[in-house]
């Protein structure tokens, strides 16, 4: 006697409660997609029913036609030969179907309940649109998400790279049975950027996003700096001219003095030649004809 036979004997023994399982016991789907639950029944059964949020929506006889309250609900055997397994499908799910999904197998089986969660993705919009600012200006972008359930996780990308979450902060507001949120990103405009706001809930395979462009107008040259530079240059030039001027004047005067001395020497020499007399005084006494020539040569150098 094999194990399967043994189990079958135990289960089919009168007075022993039949068993069945429902899987998954907890399911989260995105609005508009399908939700599926499998019921596996051990033993002989006749009728299975499915309730969604307290309403009987589907009846499955083990043999015969399945009846459903609407096209939104359907069921089938997992395989044509195996009537122990039934797949129940809720098509095009919405929040109306979220809640308890109960499967009942008539007879000694009882009921099993599972939980259905339906998420909704709404809209994402960077409110400012494209923006043009001056370089180094603080820029602010507001990303508004509306009609999401639950509240989405909002993040930002700049040129495709994720933004540190210290640069933005998000607030969520319940709006009816869904959520609106607002995220504010602020940073200093340095270069041209693609700004992207992303919103995601667990059941979305990729986030929804809104993209705008930031154009940074390069700063005009800073005139105050330029003027300061020019002024200091001017100051230096003036100082230089002053020193140069003083030096030049000093040199000029020295040369004039020298020329004056030469002139005097020549005059004295001519006078002494004419008169044949030695000029009186200590200084003139030193002036000789030879010394006069030397002085001439010196001054010409
Ligand atoms: C099952 O449905 C078919 C047509 O869809 C019908 O001909 C048949 O009579 C139904 N059987 C039962 C038991 O209701
Ligand atoms: C899905 O359900 C919504 C209402 O919840 C309906 O407007 C829409 O047309 C349905 N889509 C399909 C493909 O049945
Ligand atoms: C977050 O929001 C508050 C209030 O609106 C604001 O004072 C604060 O500066 C914001 N922080 C950042 C990083 O944006
Ligand atoms: C949520 O967003 C919708 C659509 O943008 C808007 O009509 C509604 O007033 C918002 N609700 C709240 C509470 O901000
Ligand atoms: C940004 O792009 C515009 C043209 O699209 C260009 O004129 C400007 O110089 C760019 N800014 C910087 C900071 O590169």
mmCIF file of C-alpha atoms and ligand atoms in Angstrom:
data_model
loop_
_atom_site.group_PDB
_atom_site.id
_atom_site.type_symbol
_atom_site.label_atom_id
_atom_site.label_comp_id
_atom_site.label_asym_id
_atom_site.label_seq_id
_atom_site.Cartn_x
_atom_site.Cartn_y
_atom_site.Cartn_z
ATOM 1 C CA UNK A 1 0.000 0.000 0.000
ATOM 2 C CA UNK A 2 1.606 3.259 -1.093
ATOM 3 C CA UNK A 3 1.475 6.625 0.669
ATOM 4 C CA UNK A 4 -1.039 8.223 -1.726
ATOM 5 C CA UNK A 5 -3.463 5.372 -1.246
ATOM 6 C CA UNK A 6 -3.029 5.666 2.508
ATOM 7 C CA UNK A 7 -3.816 9.417 2.492
ATOM 8 C CA UNK A 8 -6.802 8.853 0.231
ATOM 9 C CA UNK A 9 -8.165 6.274 2.636
ATOM 10 C CA UNK A 10 -7.770 8.592 5.611
ATOM 11 C CA UNK A 11 -9.346 11.574 3.849
ATOM 12 C CA UNK A 12 -12.266 9.658 2.446
ATOM 13 C CA UNK A 13 -13.039 8.019 5.740
ATOM 14 C CA UNK A 14 -16.462 9.185 6.934
ATOM 15 C CA UNK A 15 -16.520 11.854 9.640
ATOM 16 C CA UNK A 16 -13.038 13.189 8.816
ATOM 17 C CA UNK A 17 -13.134 16.842 7.736
ATOM 18 C CA UNK A 18 -11.842 17.430 4.222
ATOM 19 C CA UNK A 19 -8.958 19.758 3.616
ATOM 20 C CA UNK A 20 -8.155 22.383 1.023
ATOM 21 C CA UNK A 21 -5.698 25.231 0.517
ATOM 22 C CA UNK A 22 -5.923 28.618 -1.108
ATOM 23 C CA UNK A 23 -2.846 30.301 -2.571
ATOM 24 C CA UNK A 24 -1.677 32.997 -2.305
ATOM 25 C CA UNK A 25 -3.177 34.092 1.009
ATOM 26 C CA UNK A 26 -2.071 37.665 0.335
ATOM 27 C CA UNK A 27 -1.930 39.229 -3.100
ATOM 28 C CA UNK A 28 -1.068 42.757 -4.260
ATOM 29 C CA UNK A 29 -1.810 43.766 -7.832
ATOM 30 C CA UNK A 30 -1.888 46.940 -9.878
ATOM 31 C CA UNK A 31 -5.261 48.345 -10.828
ATOM 32 C CA UNK A 32 -6.351 47.033 -14.229
ATOM 33 C CA UNK A 33 -4.360 43.817 -14.005
ATOM 34 C CA UNK A 34 -5.644 40.336 -13.105
ATOM 35 C CA UNK A 35 -5.571 38.716 -9.676
ATOM 36 C CA UNK A 36 -5.436 34.912 -9.437
ATOM 37 C CA UNK A 37 -6.061 32.494 -6.583
ATOM 38 C CA UNK A 38 -5.672 28.715 -6.652
ATOM 39 C CA UNK A 39 -7.741 26.370 -4.500
ATOM 40 C CA UNK A 40 -6.506 22.828 -4.115
ATOM 41 C CA UNK A 41 -8.980 20.371 -2.626
ATOM 42 C CA UNK A 42 -8.085 16.985 -1.236
ATOM 43 C CA UNK A 43 -10.785 14.434 -1.720
ATOM 44 C CA UNK A 44 -14.197 14.341 -3.272
ATOM 45 C CA UNK A 45 -16.037 17.631 -3.494
ATOM 46 C CA UNK A 46 -19.168 18.824 -5.275
ATOM 47 C CA UNK A 47 -19.475 22.618 -5.271
ATOM 48 C CA UNK A 48 -16.995 25.433 -4.692
ATOM 49 C CA UNK A 49 -17.976 29.096 -4.293
ATOM 50 C CA UNK A 50 -15.961 32.340 -4.331
ATOM 51 C CA UNK A 51 -16.925 35.489 -2.451
ATOM 52 C CA UNK A 52 -15.348 38.871 -3.065
ATOM 53 C CA UNK A 53 -15.911 41.520 -0.391
ATOM 54 C CA UNK A 54 -18.909 39.661 0.899
ATOM 55 C CA UNK A 55 -20.606 39.005 -2.458
ATOM 56 C CA UNK A 56 -20.953 35.595 -4.005
ATOM 57 C CA UNK A 57 -19.431 36.080 -7.442
ATOM 58 C CA UNK A 58 -18.743 32.594 -8.747
ATOM 59 C CA UNK A 59 -19.873 28.997 -8.367
ATOM 60 C CA UNK A 60 -17.856 26.020 -9.582
ATOM 61 C CA UNK A 61 -19.546 22.624 -9.699
ATOM 62 C CA UNK A 62 -17.097 19.729 -9.962
ATOM 63 C CA UNK A 63 -18.924 18.675 -13.084
ATOM 64 C CA UNK A 64 -21.033 21.086 -15.066
ATOM 65 C CA UNK A 65 -20.943 24.744 -16.103
ATOM 66 C CA UNK A 66 -19.273 27.425 -13.998
ATOM 67 C CA UNK A 67 -21.592 30.335 -13.251
ATOM 68 C CA UNK A 68 -20.318 33.799 -12.630
ATOM 69 C CA UNK A 69 -22.000 37.069 -11.557
ATOM 70 C CA UNK A 70 -20.058 39.023 -14.153
ATOM 71 C CA UNK A 71 -17.446 38.712 -16.878
ATOM 72 C CA UNK A 72 -14.948 40.132 -14.427
ATOM 73 C CA UNK A 73 -14.781 36.812 -12.563
ATOM 74 C CA UNK A 74 -13.821 33.470 -14.071
ATOM 75 C CA UNK A 75 -12.565 30.088 -12.996
ATOM 76 C CA UNK A 76 -11.102 26.985 -14.575
ATOM 77 C CA UNK A 77 -9.568 23.723 -13.533
ATOM 78 C CA UNK A 78 -5.804 23.934 -13.265
ATOM 79 C CA UNK A 79 -5.665 21.108 -15.805
ATOM 80 C CA UNK A 80 -8.411 19.276 -17.681
ATOM 81 C CA UNK A 81 -7.922 15.925 -15.928
ATOM 82 C CA UNK A 82 -7.277 17.293 -12.475
ATOM 83 C CA UNK A 83 -10.484 18.479 -10.837
ATOM 84 C CA UNK A 84 -8.819 18.917 -7.455
ATOM 85 C CA UNK A 85 -7.352 22.290 -8.395
ATOM 86 C CA UNK A 86 -9.329 25.409 -9.421
ATOM 87 C CA UNK A 87 -7.942 28.788 -10.542
ATOM 88 C CA UNK A 88 -10.156 31.753 -9.748
ATOM 89 C CA UNK A 89 -9.394 34.972 -11.665
ATOM 90 C CA UNK A 90 -10.523 38.551 -11.051
ATOM 91 C CA UNK A 91 -9.983 40.442 -14.304
ATOM 92 C CA UNK A 92 -9.277 44.165 -14.609
ATOM 93 C CA UNK A 93 -9.046 44.646 -10.852
ATOM 94 C CA UNK A 94 -10.011 47.881 -9.169
ATOM 95 C CA UNK A 95 -10.110 49.049 -5.573
ATOM 96 C CA UNK A 96 -13.725 47.813 -5.384
ATOM 97 C CA UNK A 97 -12.474 44.220 -5.337
ATOM 98 C CA UNK A 98 -9.750 44.853 -2.753
ATOM 99 C CA UNK A 99 -10.317 43.110 0.557
ATOM 100 C CA UNK A 100 -11.251 39.587 1.550
ATOM 101 C CA UNK A 101 -11.540 36.880 -1.077
ATOM 102 C CA UNK A 102 -13.225 33.798 0.419
ATOM 103 C CA UNK A 103 -13.332 30.326 -1.064
ATOM 104 C CA UNK A 104 -15.862 27.859 0.301
ATOM 105 C CA UNK A 105 -16.059 24.191 -0.561
ATOM 106 C CA UNK A 106 -19.442 22.773 0.342
ATOM 107 C CA UNK A 107 -19.559 19.779 2.542
ATOM 108 C CA UNK A 108 -17.176 19.205 5.381
ATOM 109 C CA UNK A 109 -14.509 21.568 4.059
ATOM 110 C CA UNK A 110 -15.437 25.009 5.341
ATOM 111 C CA UNK A 111 -13.905 28.274 4.062
ATOM 112 C CA UNK A 112 -10.495 29.772 3.462
ATOM 113 C CA UNK A 113 -9.883 33.471 3.069
ATOM 114 C CA UNK A 114 -7.208 35.424 1.250
ATOM 115 C CA UNK A 115 -6.466 39.146 1.122
ATOM 116 C CA UNK A 116 -6.379 41.193 -2.077
ATOM 117 C CA UNK A 117 -4.636 44.603 -2.271
ATOM 118 C CA UNK A 118 -5.007 46.789 -5.333
ATOM 119 C CA UNK A 119 -2.535 49.603 -5.967
ATOM 120 C CA UNK A 120 -3.139 52.544 -8.240
ATOM 121 C CA UNK A 121 -0.666 54.604 -10.209
ATOM 122 C CA UNK A 122 -1.737 58.162 -10.862
ATOM 123 C CA UNK A 123 -0.016 61.124 -12.448
ATOM 124 C CA UNK A 124 3.420 62.709 -12.006
ATOM 125 C CA UNK A 125 4.085 66.274 -13.027
ATOM 126 C CA UNK A 126 6.899 68.748 -12.483
ATOM 127 C CA UNK A 127 4.819 71.889 -12.211
ATOM 128 C CA UNK A 128 7.354 74.482 -13.336
ATOM 129 C CA UNK A 129 8.030 72.910 -16.710
ATOM 130 C CA UNK A 130 11.289 73.929 -18.418
ATOM 131 C CA UNK A 131 13.192 76.630 -16.589
ATOM 132 C CA UNK A 132 15.825 79.226 -17.470
ATOM 133 C CA UNK A 133 17.880 80.746 -14.675
ATOM 134 C CA UNK A 134 21.107 82.658 -14.127
ATOM 135 C CA UNK A 135 24.172 80.741 -13.037
ATOM 136 C CA UNK A 136 24.571 80.136 -9.279
ATOM 137 C CA UNK A 137 20.906 80.969 -8.656
ATOM 138 C CA UNK A 138 18.920 78.725 -6.284
ATOM 139 C CA UNK A 139 16.330 76.759 -8.270
ATOM 140 C CA UNK A 140 13.243 74.993 -6.985
ATOM 141 C CA UNK A 141 11.195 72.285 -8.693
ATOM 142 C CA UNK A 142 7.828 71.036 -7.465
ATOM 143 C CA UNK A 143 6.764 67.528 -8.373
ATOM 144 C CA UNK A 144 3.101 66.791 -7.813
ATOM 145 C CA UNK A 145 1.724 63.258 -7.889
ATOM 146 C CA UNK A 146 -1.993 62.758 -7.743
ATOM 147 C CA UNK A 147 -4.445 59.862 -7.429
ATOM 148 C CA UNK A 148 -1.991 57.211 -6.255
ATOM 149 C CA UNK A 149 -2.705 54.379 -3.866
ATOM 150 C CA UNK A 150 -0.818 53.914 -1.687
ATOM 151 C CA UNK A 151 1.280 57.073 -1.616
ATOM 152 C CA UNK A 152 4.167 56.572 -4.080
ATOM 153 C CA UNK A 153 7.867 56.777 -3.302
ATOM 154 C CA UNK A 154 9.053 59.938 -5.031
ATOM 155 C CA UNK A 155 12.666 60.473 -6.064
ATOM 156 C CA UNK A 156 14.592 62.800 -8.381
ATOM 157 C CA UNK A 157 17.225 62.357 -11.086
ATOM 158 C CA UNK A 158 19.540 65.056 -12.441
ATOM 159 C CA UNK A 159 21.059 64.139 -15.806
ATOM 160 C CA UNK A 160 20.065 60.541 -15.087
ATOM 161 C CA UNK A 161 21.884 60.367 -11.741
ATOM 162 C CA UNK A 162 19.954 59.959 -8.498
ATOM 163 C CA UNK A 163 19.740 62.994 -6.236
ATOM 164 C CA UNK A 164 20.691 62.799 -2.566
ATOM 165 C CA UNK A 165 17.459 62.820 -0.559
ATOM 166 C CA UNK A 166 18.669 65.698 1.607
ATOM 167 C CA UNK A 167 17.994 67.980 -1.376
ATOM 168 C CA UNK A 168 14.248 67.325 -1.475
ATOM 169 C CA UNK A 169 11.358 66.718 0.838
ATOM 170 C CA UNK A 170 7.964 65.229 0.224
ATOM 171 C CA UNK A 171 4.553 65.679 1.742
ATOM 172 C CA UNK A 172 1.562 63.388 1.246
ATOM 173 C CA UNK A 173 -2.097 64.373 1.376
ATOM 174 C CA UNK A 174 -4.981 61.924 1.455
ATOM 175 C CA UNK A 175 -7.436 62.841 -1.269
ATOM 176 C CA UNK A 176 -10.563 60.758 -0.981
ATOM 177 C CA UNK A 177 -9.393 57.154 -1.120
ATOM 178 C CA UNK A 178 -6.095 57.980 -2.812
ATOM 179 C CA UNK A 179 -3.082 60.192 -2.219
ATOM 180 C CA UNK A 180 -1.650 63.353 -3.670
ATOM 181 C CA UNK A 181 1.938 64.177 -2.878
ATOM 182 C CA UNK A 182 4.282 67.055 -3.407
ATOM 183 C CA UNK A 183 8.064 66.911 -3.478
ATOM 184 C CA UNK A 184 10.212 70.038 -3.500
ATOM 185 C CA UNK A 185 13.746 69.885 -4.876
ATOM 186 C CA UNK A 186 16.084 72.835 -4.370
ATOM 187 C CA UNK A 187 19.676 73.210 -5.552
ATOM 188 C CA UNK A 188 22.122 75.720 -6.969
ATOM 189 C CA UNK A 189 22.034 76.038 -10.768
ATOM 190 C CA UNK A 190 25.525 75.443 -12.109
ATOM 191 C CA UNK A 191 25.097 73.714 -15.454
ATOM 192 C CA UNK A 192 22.388 72.728 -17.910
ATOM 193 C CA UNK A 193 20.486 69.729 -16.597
ATOM 194 C CA UNK A 194 17.699 67.280 -17.320
ATOM 195 C CA UNK A 195 15.481 67.178 -14.236
ATOM 196 C CA UNK A 196 13.336 64.095 -13.719
ATOM 197 C CA UNK A 197 10.815 63.310 -10.997
ATOM 198 C CA UNK A 198 9.987 59.613 -10.495
ATOM 199 C CA UNK A 199 7.122 57.985 -8.620
ATOM 200 C CA UNK A 200 6.737 54.292 -7.932
ATOM 201 C CA UNK A 201 4.621 51.818 -6.001
ATOM 202 C CA UNK A 202 5.609 48.190 -5.375
ATOM 203 C CA UNK A 203 3.546 46.674 -8.195
ATOM 204 C CA UNK A 204 4.856 48.980 -10.939
ATOM 205 C CA UNK A 205 7.710 47.404 -12.860
ATOM 206 C CA UNK A 206 9.191 50.818 -13.579
ATOM 207 C CA UNK A 207 8.492 54.251 -12.142
ATOM 208 C CA UNK A 208 6.320 56.853 -13.822
ATOM 209 C CA UNK A 209 8.194 60.070 -14.412
ATOM 210 C CA UNK A 210 8.061 63.679 -15.529
ATOM 211 C CA UNK A 211 11.042 65.354 -17.192
ATOM 212 C CA UNK A 212 11.925 69.021 -17.687
ATOM 213 C CA UNK A 213 15.059 70.894 -18.770
ATOM 214 C CA UNK A 214 17.014 73.455 -16.822
ATOM 215 C CA UNK A 215 18.920 75.976 -18.912
ATOM 216 C CA UNK A 216 21.591 77.903 -17.051
ATOM 217 C CA UNK A 217 22.495 81.278 -18.511
ATOM 218 C CA UNK A 218 26.218 81.815 -17.912
ATOM 219 C CA UNK A 219 27.023 84.700 -15.572
ATOM 220 C CA UNK A 220 27.961 88.020 -17.204
ATOM 221 C CA UNK A 221 31.506 89.114 -16.258
ATOM 222 C CA UNK A 222 31.528 90.504 -12.747
ATOM 223 C CA UNK A 223 32.128 94.253 -13.197
ATOM 224 C CA UNK A 224 32.963 94.938 -9.556
ATOM 225 C CA UNK A 225 35.860 92.487 -9.708
ATOM 226 C CA UNK A 226 36.990 93.926 -13.038
ATOM 227 C CA UNK A 227 36.830 97.462 -11.678
ATOM 228 C CA UNK A 228 38.715 96.457 -8.534
ATOM 229 C CA UNK A 229 41.428 94.845 -10.661
ATOM 230 C CA UNK A 230 41.634 97.882 -12.939
ATOM 231 C CA UNK A 231 41.796 100.233 -9.941
ATOM 232 C CA UNK A 232 44.618 98.353 -8.277
ATOM 233 C CA UNK A 233 46.479 98.230 -11.595
ATOM 234 C CA UNK A 234 45.892 101.956 -12.003
ATOM 235 C CA UNK A 235 47.176 102.545 -8.493
ATOM 236 C CA UNK A 236 50.340 100.589 -9.161
ATOM 237 C CA UNK A 237 50.893 102.404 -12.445
ATOM 238 C CA UNK A 238 50.445 105.765 -10.742
ATOM 239 C CA UNK A 239 52.855 104.840 -7.954
ATOM 240 C CA UNK A 240 55.376 103.649 -10.518
ATOM 241 C CA UNK A 241 55.039 106.849 -12.533
ATOM 242 C CA UNK A 242 55.479 108.916 -9.384
ATOM 243 C CA UNK A 243 58.645 107.075 -8.362
ATOM 244 C CA UNK A 244 59.948 107.127 -11.914
ATOM 245 C CA UNK A 245 59.131 110.843 -12.192
ATOM 246 C CA UNK A 246 60.905 111.642 -8.950
ATOM 247 C CA UNK A 247 63.933 109.632 -9.976
ATOM 248 C CA UNK A 248 63.947 111.282 -13.421
ATOM 249 C CA UNK A 249 63.702 114.800 -11.966
ATOM 250 C CA UNK A 250 66.499 114.030 -9.572
ATOM 251 C CA UNK A 251 68.686 112.774 -12.440
ATOM 252 C CA UNK A 252 67.724 115.824 -14.548
ATOM 253 C CA UNK A 253 68.760 118.224 -11.844
ATOM 254 C CA UNK A 254 72.038 116.406 -11.286
ATOM 255 C CA UNK A 255 72.842 116.591 -14.997
ATOM 256 C CA UNK A 256 71.949 120.281 -15.139
ATOM 257 C CA UNK A 257 74.249 120.905 -12.191
ATOM 258 C CA UNK A 258 77.033 119.030 -13.943
ATOM 259 C CA UNK A 259 76.478 120.974 -17.187
ATOM 260 C CA UNK A 260 76.433 124.203 -15.200
ATOM 261 C CA UNK A 261 79.749 123.263 -13.611
ATOM 262 C CA UNK A 262 81.206 122.458 -17.053
ATOM 263 C CA UNK A 263 80.018 125.751 -18.417
ATOM 264 C CA UNK A 264 81.557 127.558 -15.508
ATOM 265 C CA UNK A 265 84.848 125.701 -16.009
ATOM 266 C CA UNK A 266 84.918 126.611 -19.717
ATOM 267 C CA UNK A 267 84.099 130.222 -19.008
ATOM 268 C CA UNK A 268 86.760 130.410 -16.338
ATOM 269 C CA UNK A 269 89.300 128.809 -18.698
ATOM 270 C CA UNK A 270 88.475 131.185 -21.524
ATOM 271 C CA UNK A 271 88.636 134.115 -19.181
ATOM 272 C CA UNK A 272 92.037 133.074 -17.826
ATOM 273 C CA UNK A 273 93.365 132.496 -21.356
ATOM 274 C CA UNK A 274 92.169 135.901 -22.426
ATOM 275 C CA UNK A 275 93.469 137.767 -19.430
ATOM 276 C CA UNK A 276 96.513 135.558 -18.814
ATOM 277 C CA UNK A 277 95.726 135.975 -15.139
ATOM 278 C CA UNK A 278 95.007 133.254 -12.650
ATOM 279 C CA UNK A 279 91.541 133.690 -11.197
ATOM 280 C CA UNK A 280 91.592 134.357 -7.480
ATOM 281 C CA UNK A 281 90.174 131.907 -4.860
ATOM 282 C CA UNK A 282 90.839 128.347 -3.699
ATOM 283 C CA UNK A 283 88.547 126.545 -6.115
ATOM 284 C CA UNK A 284 89.531 128.357 -9.263
ATOM 285 C CA UNK A 285 93.156 127.838 -8.341
ATOM 286 C CA UNK A 286 92.747 124.125 -8.888
ATOM 287 C CA UNK A 287 91.368 124.519 -12.362
ATOM 288 C CA UNK A 288 94.226 123.997 -14.833
ATOM 289 C CA UNK A 289 94.163 123.728 -18.628
ATOM 290 C CA UNK A 290 94.845 120.004 -18.420
ATOM 291 C CA UNK A 291 92.190 119.464 -15.785
ATOM 292 C CA UNK A 292 89.782 121.336 -18.021
ATOM 293 C CA UNK A 293 90.369 118.859 -20.884
ATOM 294 C CA UNK A 294 89.855 115.909 -18.507
ATOM 295 C CA UNK A 295 86.592 117.377 -17.319
ATOM 296 C CA UNK A 296 85.487 117.801 -20.909
ATOM 297 C CA UNK A 297 86.251 114.178 -21.699
ATOM 298 C CA UNK A 298 84.514 113.019 -18.496
ATOM 299 C CA UNK A 299 81.354 114.916 -19.215
ATOM 300 C CA UNK A 300 81.216 113.606 -22.771
ATOM 301 C CA UNK A 301 81.199 110.019 -21.500
HETATM 302 C C1 LIG B 1 -23.586 24.204 -20.014
HETATM 303 O O1 LIG B 1 -23.546 25.180 -21.024
HETATM 304 C C2 LIG B 1 -23.840 24.732 -22.320
HETATM 305 C C3 LIG B 1 -23.679 25.848 -23.282
HETATM 306 O O2 LIG B 1 -22.757 26.782 -22.868
HETATM 307 C C4 LIG B 1 -25.267 24.177 -22.343
HETATM 308 O O3 LIG B 1 -25.535 23.657 -23.599
HETATM 309 C C5 LIG B 1 -25.420 23.139 -21.289
HETATM 310 O O4 LIG B 1 -26.757 22.750 -21.221
HETATM 311 C C6 LIG B 1 -25.002 23.646 -19.915
HETATM 312 N N1 LIG B 1 -25.046 22.576 -18.921
HETATM 313 C C7 LIG B 1 -25.639 22.722 -17.745
HETATM 314 C C8 LIG B 1 -25.606 21.533 -16.855
HETATM 315 O O5 LIG B 1 -26.184 23.752 -17.398
HETATM 316 C C1 LIG B 2 -11.610 47.894 -16.527
HETATM 317 O O1 LIG B 2 -12.469 48.452 -15.546
HETATM 318 C C2 LIG B 2 -12.736 49.826 -15.680
HETATM 319 C C3 LIG B 2 -13.612 50.239 -14.541
HETATM 320 O O2 LIG B 2 -13.059 49.839 -13.328
HETATM 321 C C4 LIG B 2 -13.398 50.082 -17.038
HETATM 322 O O3 LIG B 2 -13.596 51.457 -17.205
HETATM 323 C C5 LIG B 2 -12.500 49.553 -18.150
HETATM 324 O O4 LIG B 2 -13.139 49.715 -19.392
HETATM 325 C C6 LIG B 2 -12.187 48.116 -17.916
HETATM 326 N N1 LIG B 2 -11.239 47.625 -18.893
HETATM 327 C C7 LIG B 2 -11.376 46.504 -19.551
HETATM 328 C C8 LIG B 2 -10.294 46.169 -20.527
HETATM 329 O O5 LIG B 2 -12.321 45.774 -19.373
HETATM 330 C C1 LIG B 3 11.318 70.910 3.493
HETATM 331 O O1 LIG B 3 10.104 71.604 3.675
HETATM 332 C C2 LIG B 3 10.122 72.627 4.652
HETATM 333 C C3 LIG B 3 8.741 73.220 4.737
HETATM 334 O O2 LIG B 3 8.163 73.416 3.491
HETATM 335 C C4 LIG B 3 11.180 73.648 4.305
HETATM 336 O O3 LIG B 3 11.257 74.628 5.308
HETATM 337 C C5 LIG B 3 12.522 72.976 4.160
HETATM 338 O O4 LIG B 3 13.500 73.907 3.758
HETATM 339 C C6 LIG B 3 12.426 71.872 3.143
HETATM 340 N N1 LIG B 3 13.695 71.183 3.046
HETATM 341 C C7 LIG B 3 14.284 70.895 1.874
HETATM 342 C C8 LIG B 3 15.562 70.157 1.922
HETATM 343 O O5 LIG B 3 13.768 71.201 0.788
HETATM 344 C C1 LIG B 4 -5.237 66.102 -5.486
HETATM 345 O O1 LIG B 4 -5.010 66.243 -6.875
HETATM 346 C C2 LIG B 4 -6.192 66.461 -7.622
HETATM 347 C C3 LIG B 4 -5.815 66.456 -9.076
HETATM 348 O O2 LIG B 4 -4.633 67.128 -9.322
HETATM 349 C C4 LIG B 4 -6.798 67.787 -7.188
HETATM 350 O O3 LIG B 4 -7.982 68.006 -7.917
HETATM 351 C C5 LIG B 4 -7.096 67.729 -5.717
HETATM 352 O O4 LIG B 4 -7.581 68.971 -5.280
HETATM 353 C C6 LIG B 4 -5.872 67.362 -4.916
HETATM 354 N N1 LIG B 4 -6.250 67.157 -3.545
HETATM 355 C C7 LIG B 4 -5.524 67.592 -2.518
HETATM 356 C C8 LIG B 4 -6.056 67.302 -1.162
HETATM 357 O O5 LIG B 4 -4.491 68.218 -2.685
HETATM 358 C C1 LIG B 5 23.013 75.905 -21.585
HETATM 359 O O1 LIG B 5 22.534 75.701 -22.899
HETATM 360 C C2 LIG B 5 22.333 76.904 -23.623
HETATM 361 C C3 LIG B 5 21.784 76.524 -24.988
HETATM 362 O O2 LIG B 5 20.824 75.545 -24.870
HETATM 363 C C4 LIG B 5 23.628 77.659 -23.772
HETATM 364 O O3 LIG B 5 23.392 78.881 -24.405
HETATM 365 C C5 LIG B 5 24.211 77.931 -22.387
HETATM 366 O O4 LIG B 5 25.473 78.518 -22.512
HETATM 367 C C6 LIG B 5 24.331 76.640 -21.596
HETATM 368 N N1 LIG B 5 24.744 76.940 -20.250
HETATM 369 C C7 LIG B 5 25.846 76.437 -19.672
HETATM 370 C C8 LIG B 5 26.120 76.847 -18.269
HETATM 371 O O5 LIG B 5 26.564 75.635 -20.272
#
